[in-house]
XYZ file of C-alpha atoms in Angstrom:
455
model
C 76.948 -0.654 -14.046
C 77.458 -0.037 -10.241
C 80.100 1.973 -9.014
C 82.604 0.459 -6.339
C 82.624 1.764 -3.077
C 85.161 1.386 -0.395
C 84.406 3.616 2.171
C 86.119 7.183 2.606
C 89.422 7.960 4.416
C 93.021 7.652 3.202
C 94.318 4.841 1.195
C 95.810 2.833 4.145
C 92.431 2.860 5.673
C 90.681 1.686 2.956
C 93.327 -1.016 2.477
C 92.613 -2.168 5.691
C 88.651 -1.990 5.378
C 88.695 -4.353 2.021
C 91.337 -6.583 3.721
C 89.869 -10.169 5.086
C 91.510 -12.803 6.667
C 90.434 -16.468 5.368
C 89.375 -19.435 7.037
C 93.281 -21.148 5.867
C 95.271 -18.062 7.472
C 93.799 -19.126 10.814
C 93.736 -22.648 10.374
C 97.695 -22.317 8.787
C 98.619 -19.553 12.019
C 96.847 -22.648 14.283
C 99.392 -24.995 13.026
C 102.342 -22.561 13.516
C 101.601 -22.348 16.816
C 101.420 -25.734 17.602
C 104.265 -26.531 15.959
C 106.349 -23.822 18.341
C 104.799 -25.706 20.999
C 106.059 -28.908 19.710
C 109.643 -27.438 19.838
C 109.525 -27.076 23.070
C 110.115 -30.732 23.318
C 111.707 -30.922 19.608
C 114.316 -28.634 20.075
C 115.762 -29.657 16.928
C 112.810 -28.342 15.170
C 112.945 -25.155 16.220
C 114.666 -23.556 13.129
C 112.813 -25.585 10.605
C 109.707 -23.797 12.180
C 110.998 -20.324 11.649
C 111.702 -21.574 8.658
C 107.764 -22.400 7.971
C 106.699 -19.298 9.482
C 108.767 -17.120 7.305
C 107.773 -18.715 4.333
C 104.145 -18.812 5.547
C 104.460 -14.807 5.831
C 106.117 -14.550 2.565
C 103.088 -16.459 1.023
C 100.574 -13.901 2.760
C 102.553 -11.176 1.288
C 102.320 -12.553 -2.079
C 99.120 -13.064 -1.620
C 98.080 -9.594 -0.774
C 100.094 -8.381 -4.025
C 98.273 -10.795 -6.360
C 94.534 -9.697 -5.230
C 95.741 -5.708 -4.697
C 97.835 -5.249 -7.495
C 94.364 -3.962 -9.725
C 92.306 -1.127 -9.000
C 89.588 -3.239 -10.414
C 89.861 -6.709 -10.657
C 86.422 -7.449 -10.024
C 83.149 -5.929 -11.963
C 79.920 -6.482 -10.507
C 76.575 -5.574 -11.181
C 72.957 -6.605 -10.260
C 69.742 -6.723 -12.523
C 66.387 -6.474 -10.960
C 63.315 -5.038 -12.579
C 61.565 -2.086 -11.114
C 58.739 -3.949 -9.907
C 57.936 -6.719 -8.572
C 54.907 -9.390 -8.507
C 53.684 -9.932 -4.956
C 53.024 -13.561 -4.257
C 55.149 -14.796 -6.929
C 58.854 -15.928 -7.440
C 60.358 -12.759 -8.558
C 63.857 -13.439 -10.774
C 66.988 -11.171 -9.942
C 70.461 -11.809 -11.145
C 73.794 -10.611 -10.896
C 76.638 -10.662 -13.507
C 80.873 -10.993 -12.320
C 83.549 -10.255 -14.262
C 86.881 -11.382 -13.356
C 90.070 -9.525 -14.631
C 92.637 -10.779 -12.615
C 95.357 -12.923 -14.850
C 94.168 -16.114 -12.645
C 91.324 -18.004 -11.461
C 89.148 -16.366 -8.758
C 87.233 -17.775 -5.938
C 84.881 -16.120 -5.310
C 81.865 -15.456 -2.258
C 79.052 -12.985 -3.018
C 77.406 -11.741 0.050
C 73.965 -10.076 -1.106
C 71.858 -7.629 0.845
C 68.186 -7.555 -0.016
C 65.420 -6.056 1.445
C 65.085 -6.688 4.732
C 61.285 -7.271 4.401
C 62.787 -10.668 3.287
C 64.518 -11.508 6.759
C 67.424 -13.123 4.510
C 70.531 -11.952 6.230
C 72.604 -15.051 4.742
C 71.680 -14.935 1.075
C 75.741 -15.882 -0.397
C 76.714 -17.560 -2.964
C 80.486 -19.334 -3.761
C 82.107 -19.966 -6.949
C 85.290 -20.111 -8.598
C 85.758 -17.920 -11.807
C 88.214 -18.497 -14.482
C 89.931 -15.272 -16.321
C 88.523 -12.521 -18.369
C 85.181 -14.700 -17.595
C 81.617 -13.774 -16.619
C 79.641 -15.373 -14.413
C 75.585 -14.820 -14.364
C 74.238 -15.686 -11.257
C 70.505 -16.150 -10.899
C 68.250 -16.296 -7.839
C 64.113 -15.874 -6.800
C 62.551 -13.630 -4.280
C 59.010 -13.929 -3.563
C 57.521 -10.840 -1.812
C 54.211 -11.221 0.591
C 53.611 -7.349 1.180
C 53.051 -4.521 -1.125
C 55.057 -1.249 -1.054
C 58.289 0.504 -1.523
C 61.524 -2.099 -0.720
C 65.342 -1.337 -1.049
C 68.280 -3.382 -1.752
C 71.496 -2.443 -0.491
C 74.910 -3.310 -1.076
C 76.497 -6.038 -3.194
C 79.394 -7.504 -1.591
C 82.048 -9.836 -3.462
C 84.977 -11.062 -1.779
C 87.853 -12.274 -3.983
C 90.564 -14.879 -2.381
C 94.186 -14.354 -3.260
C 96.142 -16.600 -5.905
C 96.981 -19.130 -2.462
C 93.693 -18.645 -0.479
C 94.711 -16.910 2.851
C 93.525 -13.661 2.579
C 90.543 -11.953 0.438
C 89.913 -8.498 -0.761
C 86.636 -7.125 -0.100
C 84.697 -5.350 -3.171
C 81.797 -2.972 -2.343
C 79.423 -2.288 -5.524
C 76.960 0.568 -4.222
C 73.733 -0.632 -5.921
C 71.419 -0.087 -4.119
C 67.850 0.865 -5.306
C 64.266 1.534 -4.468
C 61.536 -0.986 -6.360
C 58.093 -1.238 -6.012
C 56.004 -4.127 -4.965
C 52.886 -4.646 -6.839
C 49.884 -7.100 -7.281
C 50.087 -10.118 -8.991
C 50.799 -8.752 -12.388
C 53.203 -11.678 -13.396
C 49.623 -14.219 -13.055
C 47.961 -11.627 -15.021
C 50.324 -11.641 -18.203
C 50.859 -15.441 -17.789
C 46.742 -15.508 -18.236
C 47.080 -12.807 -21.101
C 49.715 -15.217 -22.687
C 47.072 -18.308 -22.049
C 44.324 -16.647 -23.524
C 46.032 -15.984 -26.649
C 47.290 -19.332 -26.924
C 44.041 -20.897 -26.109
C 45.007 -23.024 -23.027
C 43.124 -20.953 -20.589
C 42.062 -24.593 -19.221
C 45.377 -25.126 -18.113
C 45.200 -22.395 -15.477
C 41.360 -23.825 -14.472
C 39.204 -20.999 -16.477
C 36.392 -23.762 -17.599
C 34.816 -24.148 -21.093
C 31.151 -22.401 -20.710
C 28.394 -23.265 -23.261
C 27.346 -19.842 -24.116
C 23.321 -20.340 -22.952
C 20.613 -18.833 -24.963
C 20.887 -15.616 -27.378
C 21.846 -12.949 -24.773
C 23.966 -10.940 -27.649
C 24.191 -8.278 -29.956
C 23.163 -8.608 -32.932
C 26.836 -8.442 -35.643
C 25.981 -9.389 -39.287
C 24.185 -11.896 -41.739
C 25.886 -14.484 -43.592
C 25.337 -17.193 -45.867
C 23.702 -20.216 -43.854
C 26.657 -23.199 -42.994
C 26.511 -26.594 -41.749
C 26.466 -26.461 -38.339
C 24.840 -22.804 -37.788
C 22.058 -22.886 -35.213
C 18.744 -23.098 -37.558
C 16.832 -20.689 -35.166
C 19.093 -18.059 -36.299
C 17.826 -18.270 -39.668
C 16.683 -14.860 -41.187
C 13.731 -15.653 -43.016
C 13.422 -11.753 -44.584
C 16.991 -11.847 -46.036
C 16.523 -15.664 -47.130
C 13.888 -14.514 -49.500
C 15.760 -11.815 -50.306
C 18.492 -13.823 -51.400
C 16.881 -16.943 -52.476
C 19.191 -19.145 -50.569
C 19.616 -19.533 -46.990
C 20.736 -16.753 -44.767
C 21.338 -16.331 -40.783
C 22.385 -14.092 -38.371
C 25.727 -13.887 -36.294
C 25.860 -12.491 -32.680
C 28.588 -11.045 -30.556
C 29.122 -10.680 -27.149
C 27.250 -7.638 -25.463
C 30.147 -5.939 -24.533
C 30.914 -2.337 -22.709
C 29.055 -3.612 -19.527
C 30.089 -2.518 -16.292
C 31.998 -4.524 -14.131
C 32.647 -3.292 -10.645
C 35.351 -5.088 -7.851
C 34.202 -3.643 -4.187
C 37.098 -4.879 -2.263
C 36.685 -4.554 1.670
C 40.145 -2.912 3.253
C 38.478 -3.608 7.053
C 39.821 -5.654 10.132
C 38.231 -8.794 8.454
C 40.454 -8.790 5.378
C 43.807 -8.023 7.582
C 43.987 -12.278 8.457
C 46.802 -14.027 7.178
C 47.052 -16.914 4.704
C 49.871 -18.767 3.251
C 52.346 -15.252 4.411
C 49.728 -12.888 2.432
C 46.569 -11.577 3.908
C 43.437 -12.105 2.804
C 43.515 -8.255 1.470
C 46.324 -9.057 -1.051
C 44.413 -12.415 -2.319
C 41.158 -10.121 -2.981
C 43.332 -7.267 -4.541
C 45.385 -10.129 -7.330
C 42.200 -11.449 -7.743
C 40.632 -7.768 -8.358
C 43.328 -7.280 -11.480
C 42.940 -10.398 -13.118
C 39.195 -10.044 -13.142
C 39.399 -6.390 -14.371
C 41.958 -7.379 -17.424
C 39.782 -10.429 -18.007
C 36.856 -8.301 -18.256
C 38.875 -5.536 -20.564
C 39.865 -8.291 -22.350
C 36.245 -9.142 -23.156
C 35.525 -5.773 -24.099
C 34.067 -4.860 -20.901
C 33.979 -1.503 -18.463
C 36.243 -2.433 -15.117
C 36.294 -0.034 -12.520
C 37.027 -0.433 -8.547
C 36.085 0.677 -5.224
C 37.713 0.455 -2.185
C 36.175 1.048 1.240
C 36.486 0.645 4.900
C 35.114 3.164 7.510
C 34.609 5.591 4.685
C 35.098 5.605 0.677
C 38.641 5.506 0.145
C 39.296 4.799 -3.959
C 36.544 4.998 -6.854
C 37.952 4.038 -9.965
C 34.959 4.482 -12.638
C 34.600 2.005 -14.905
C 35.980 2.403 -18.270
C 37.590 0.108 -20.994
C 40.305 1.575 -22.813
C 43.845 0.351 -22.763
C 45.379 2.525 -19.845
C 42.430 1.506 -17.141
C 44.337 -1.418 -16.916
C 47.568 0.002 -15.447
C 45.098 2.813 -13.581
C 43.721 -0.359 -11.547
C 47.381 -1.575 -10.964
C 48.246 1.753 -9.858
C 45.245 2.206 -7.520
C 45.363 -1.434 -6.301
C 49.527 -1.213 -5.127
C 48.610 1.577 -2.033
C 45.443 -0.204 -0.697
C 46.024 -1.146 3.286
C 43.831 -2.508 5.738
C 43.005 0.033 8.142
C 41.604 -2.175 11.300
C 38.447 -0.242 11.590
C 35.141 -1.988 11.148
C 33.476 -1.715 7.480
C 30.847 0.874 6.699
C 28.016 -0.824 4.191
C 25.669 1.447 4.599
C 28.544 4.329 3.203
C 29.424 1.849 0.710
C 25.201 1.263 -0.363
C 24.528 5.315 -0.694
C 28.012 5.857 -2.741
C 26.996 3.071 -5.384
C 23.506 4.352 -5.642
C 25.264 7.679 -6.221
C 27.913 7.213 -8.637
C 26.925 3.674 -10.601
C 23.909 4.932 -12.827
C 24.096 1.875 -15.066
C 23.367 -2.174 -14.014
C 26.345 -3.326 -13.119
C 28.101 -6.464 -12.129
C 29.417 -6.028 -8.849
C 31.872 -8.275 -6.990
C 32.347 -7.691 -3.523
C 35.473 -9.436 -1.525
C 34.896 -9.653 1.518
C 35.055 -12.056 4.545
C 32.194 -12.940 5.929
C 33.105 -15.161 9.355
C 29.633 -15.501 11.450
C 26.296 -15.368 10.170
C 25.388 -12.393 12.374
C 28.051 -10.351 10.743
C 26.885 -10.912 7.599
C 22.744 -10.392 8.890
C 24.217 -6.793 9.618
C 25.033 -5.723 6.544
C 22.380 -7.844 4.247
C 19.853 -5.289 4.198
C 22.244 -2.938 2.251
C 23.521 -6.037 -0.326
C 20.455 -6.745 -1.084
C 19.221 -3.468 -1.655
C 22.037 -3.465 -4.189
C 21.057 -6.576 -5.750
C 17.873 -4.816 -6.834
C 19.545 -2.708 -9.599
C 22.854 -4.704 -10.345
C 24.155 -8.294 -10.313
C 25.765 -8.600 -6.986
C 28.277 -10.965 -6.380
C 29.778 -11.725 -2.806
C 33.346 -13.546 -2.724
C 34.689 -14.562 0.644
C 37.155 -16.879 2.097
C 36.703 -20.308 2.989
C 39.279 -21.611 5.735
C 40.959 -24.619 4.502
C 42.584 -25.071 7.587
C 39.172 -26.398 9.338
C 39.625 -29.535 6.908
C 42.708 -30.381 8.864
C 40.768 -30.420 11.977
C 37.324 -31.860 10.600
C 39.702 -34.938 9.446
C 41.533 -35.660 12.837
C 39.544 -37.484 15.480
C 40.205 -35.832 18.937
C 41.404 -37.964 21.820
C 40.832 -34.942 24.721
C 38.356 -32.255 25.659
C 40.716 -29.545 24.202
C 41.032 -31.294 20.759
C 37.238 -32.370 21.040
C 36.620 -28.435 21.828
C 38.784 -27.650 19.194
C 36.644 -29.784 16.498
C 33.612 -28.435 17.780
C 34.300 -24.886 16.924
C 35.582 -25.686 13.358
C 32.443 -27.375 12.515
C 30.418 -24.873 13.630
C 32.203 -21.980 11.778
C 32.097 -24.325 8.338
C 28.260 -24.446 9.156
C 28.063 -21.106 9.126
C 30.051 -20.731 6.254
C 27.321 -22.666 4.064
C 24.884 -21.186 5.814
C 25.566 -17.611 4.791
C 26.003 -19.188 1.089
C 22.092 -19.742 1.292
C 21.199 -16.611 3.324
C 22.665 -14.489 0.318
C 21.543 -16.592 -2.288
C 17.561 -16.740 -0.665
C 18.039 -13.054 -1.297
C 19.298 -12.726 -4.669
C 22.800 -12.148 -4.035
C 25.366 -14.609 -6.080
C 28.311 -16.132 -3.775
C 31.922 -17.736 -4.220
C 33.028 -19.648 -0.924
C 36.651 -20.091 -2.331
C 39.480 -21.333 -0.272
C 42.696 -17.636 -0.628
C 44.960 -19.789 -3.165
C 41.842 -20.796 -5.762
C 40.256 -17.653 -5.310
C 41.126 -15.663 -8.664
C 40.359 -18.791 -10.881
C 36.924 -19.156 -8.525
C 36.272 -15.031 -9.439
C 37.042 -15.736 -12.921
C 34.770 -18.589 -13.711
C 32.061 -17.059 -12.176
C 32.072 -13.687 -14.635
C 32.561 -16.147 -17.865
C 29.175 -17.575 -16.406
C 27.616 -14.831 -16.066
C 28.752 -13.680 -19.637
C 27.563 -16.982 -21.249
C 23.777 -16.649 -19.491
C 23.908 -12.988 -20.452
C 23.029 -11.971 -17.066
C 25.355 -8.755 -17.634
């Protein structure tokens, strides 16, 4: 539980530090004064106002006794875990206990992060005594790193409301901000319960016989007849068939692209943090499926390889390696990226690159070295898709700027399909996925892939 913290110095300093005036000791002063002004034509009033005024000072007084006379009266704490999702509503609460022998009210001034830009995050209540009070509220980061919440302020009125004592719980503490992992245990939890088409992961029908090869069993209605196994049929004298599995322990590879390209924002994230949620969700699918994930990350030069592997801590290695990645601004090396994958991926591979592809030139630049890759793996290319050129493909322009305007979005969604055919004339698989669908888009595609046992 958090300490409280009043601030050093002697006792009378710190009394007058946690001391607040309220709202009603101004607005009851106001009145005073008025009322003395009054008397200037009321004489006769004049001692009834003294009168006032005294007892209005006598009720101040009491006041100040009733919220003073405990060390403690208030017990505060806040609960946050030590990391949080980025992109998603993140749930942090705070608990108050009152101990004073009357009913509090109460204002709870909280200071979060300042990444957050909430300097007015308070919260009002009354609280009865020798009661808690949970409070509950959501904070949805948009960058990844290190952020720090400070103080927790409470301050508690007196029994008649004109002045308020000021507690000070020092909590503050250091969490980390780190990709999506909330999505990625929701889509552990779907998986498990089978509803995986309630998040938009289709139904594939697995396509021809592109498994391993598991055991034989007795033939059932409904078994696929080609399947039959004519040597242990005789063997048996009845009928007998094989059953596949899934080839698993292939190689699954996420090339994410940390250059200039990637540093555009969407929706308060950048494209970068879309590609790097969308990264761990298709690594713990693929570990889910019994499958190698493994990650690069590259801009100018080589800056994380992750080889692929499948056992149980890879999945928090990619988490770990995925929370530090930052654009760096510089322009993208491919040819780097083409000799290091040569180098260190000796096995076919599936290989997802994010990207952002925005002109077709840019991408004519670098196509020589993707499809030079796309002769010894399965190369996949995901890039972004700007939904905001619907909005102006859908308005009809009434001047030359809006007509200008209209002009240039169709053109860059041309260009857009066009480099979906360049790539695909070449061998090389795309995804042209709007930021917000992209993970589901990523997802869909391996599960194809799986079913046509092209990996």
């Amino acid at each position: 539980m958090a300490a409280d913290r009043q601030g050093g110095g002697s006792p009378i300093i710190r009394f007058f530090k946690s001391l607040y005036l309220t709202n009603l000791f101004f607005i009851t002063l106001a009145l005073c004064v008025l009322g003395f002004f009054a008397c200037f034509i009321f004489d006769e009033y004049y001692y009834l106002m003294q009168l006032v005024l005294g007892t209005y000072f006598v009720f101040i007084l009491l006041d100040i006794f009733t919220v003073y006379r405990q060390k403690k009266g208030i017990v505060a704490a806040r609960t946050c875990p030590d990391r949080l999702s980025n992109g998603d509503p993140n749930t942090i609460s705070i608990s108050v206990t009152n101990r004073y022998p009357f009913r509090l009210k109460l204002k709870i001034v909280e200071e979060v992060p300042f990444q957050f830009q909430k300097r007015d995050l308070s919260f009002r209540f009354s609280l009865g005594m020798d009661k808690t009070e949970v409070l509950h509220y959501d904070l949805r980061p948009t960058e990844r790193g290190v952020y720090q919440f400070g103080a927790l302020n409470i301050y508690a009125a007196g029994l008649f409301g004109f002045v308020s004592r000021r507690y000070i719980f020092d909590n503050h503490k250091d969490v980390a901000v780190y990709p999506s992992f909330i999505e990625m245990h929701k889509y552990e939890l779907l998986a498990a319960s089978h509803r995986l088409t309630d998040y938009g992961v289709k139904k594939i029908r697995r396509i021809g016989h592109a498994t391993e090869f598991d055991h034989i069993k007795h033939y059932t209605i409904g078994d696929d007849p080609r399947t039959i196994n004519y040597k242990a049929t005789a063997r048996m004298n009845q009928l007998m068939v094989n059953t596949y599995q899934e080839e698993k322990s292939q190689p699954v590879y996420c090339l994410i692209d940390k250059g200039r390209t990637m540093k555009m924002p969407f929706n308060e994230l950048t494209l970068l943090d879309y590609a790097i949620n969308s990264t761990l969700m298709v690594c713990s699918t693929a570990l889910n499926k019994g499958d190698k994930a493994g990650l690069i990350t590259f801009s100018k030069g080589i800056d994380e390889i992750l080889p692929a592997d499948k056992h149980r801590r890879q999945r928090n290695k990619i988490l770990e390696t995925l929370y530090a990645q930052k654009t760096d601004f510089k322009e993208s090396d491919y040819e780097r990226l083409y000799v290091t994958v040569r180098r260190k991926l000796t096995q076919r591979s599936l290989i997802i690159l994010y990207t952002n592809f925005e002109t077709v030139n840019g991408m004519r630049r670098q196509l020589k070295y993707l499809s030079s890759l796309a002769k010894d793996h399965l190369v996949l290319v995901a890039f972004f898709l700007n939904s905001e050129f619907n909005e102006v493909l859908d308005t009809t322009p009434t001047n030359i700027e809006e007509t200008f305007r209209k002009g240039m979005a169709e053109k860059l969604s041309y260009d857009k399909q066009l480099i979906v055919k360049e790539l695909n004339r070449h061998g090389i698989y795309t995804i042209l996925s709007k930021p917000e669908n992209l993970t589901i888009d990523s997802i869909n595609k391996y599960l194809e892939f799986k079913s046509r046992g092209l990996i």
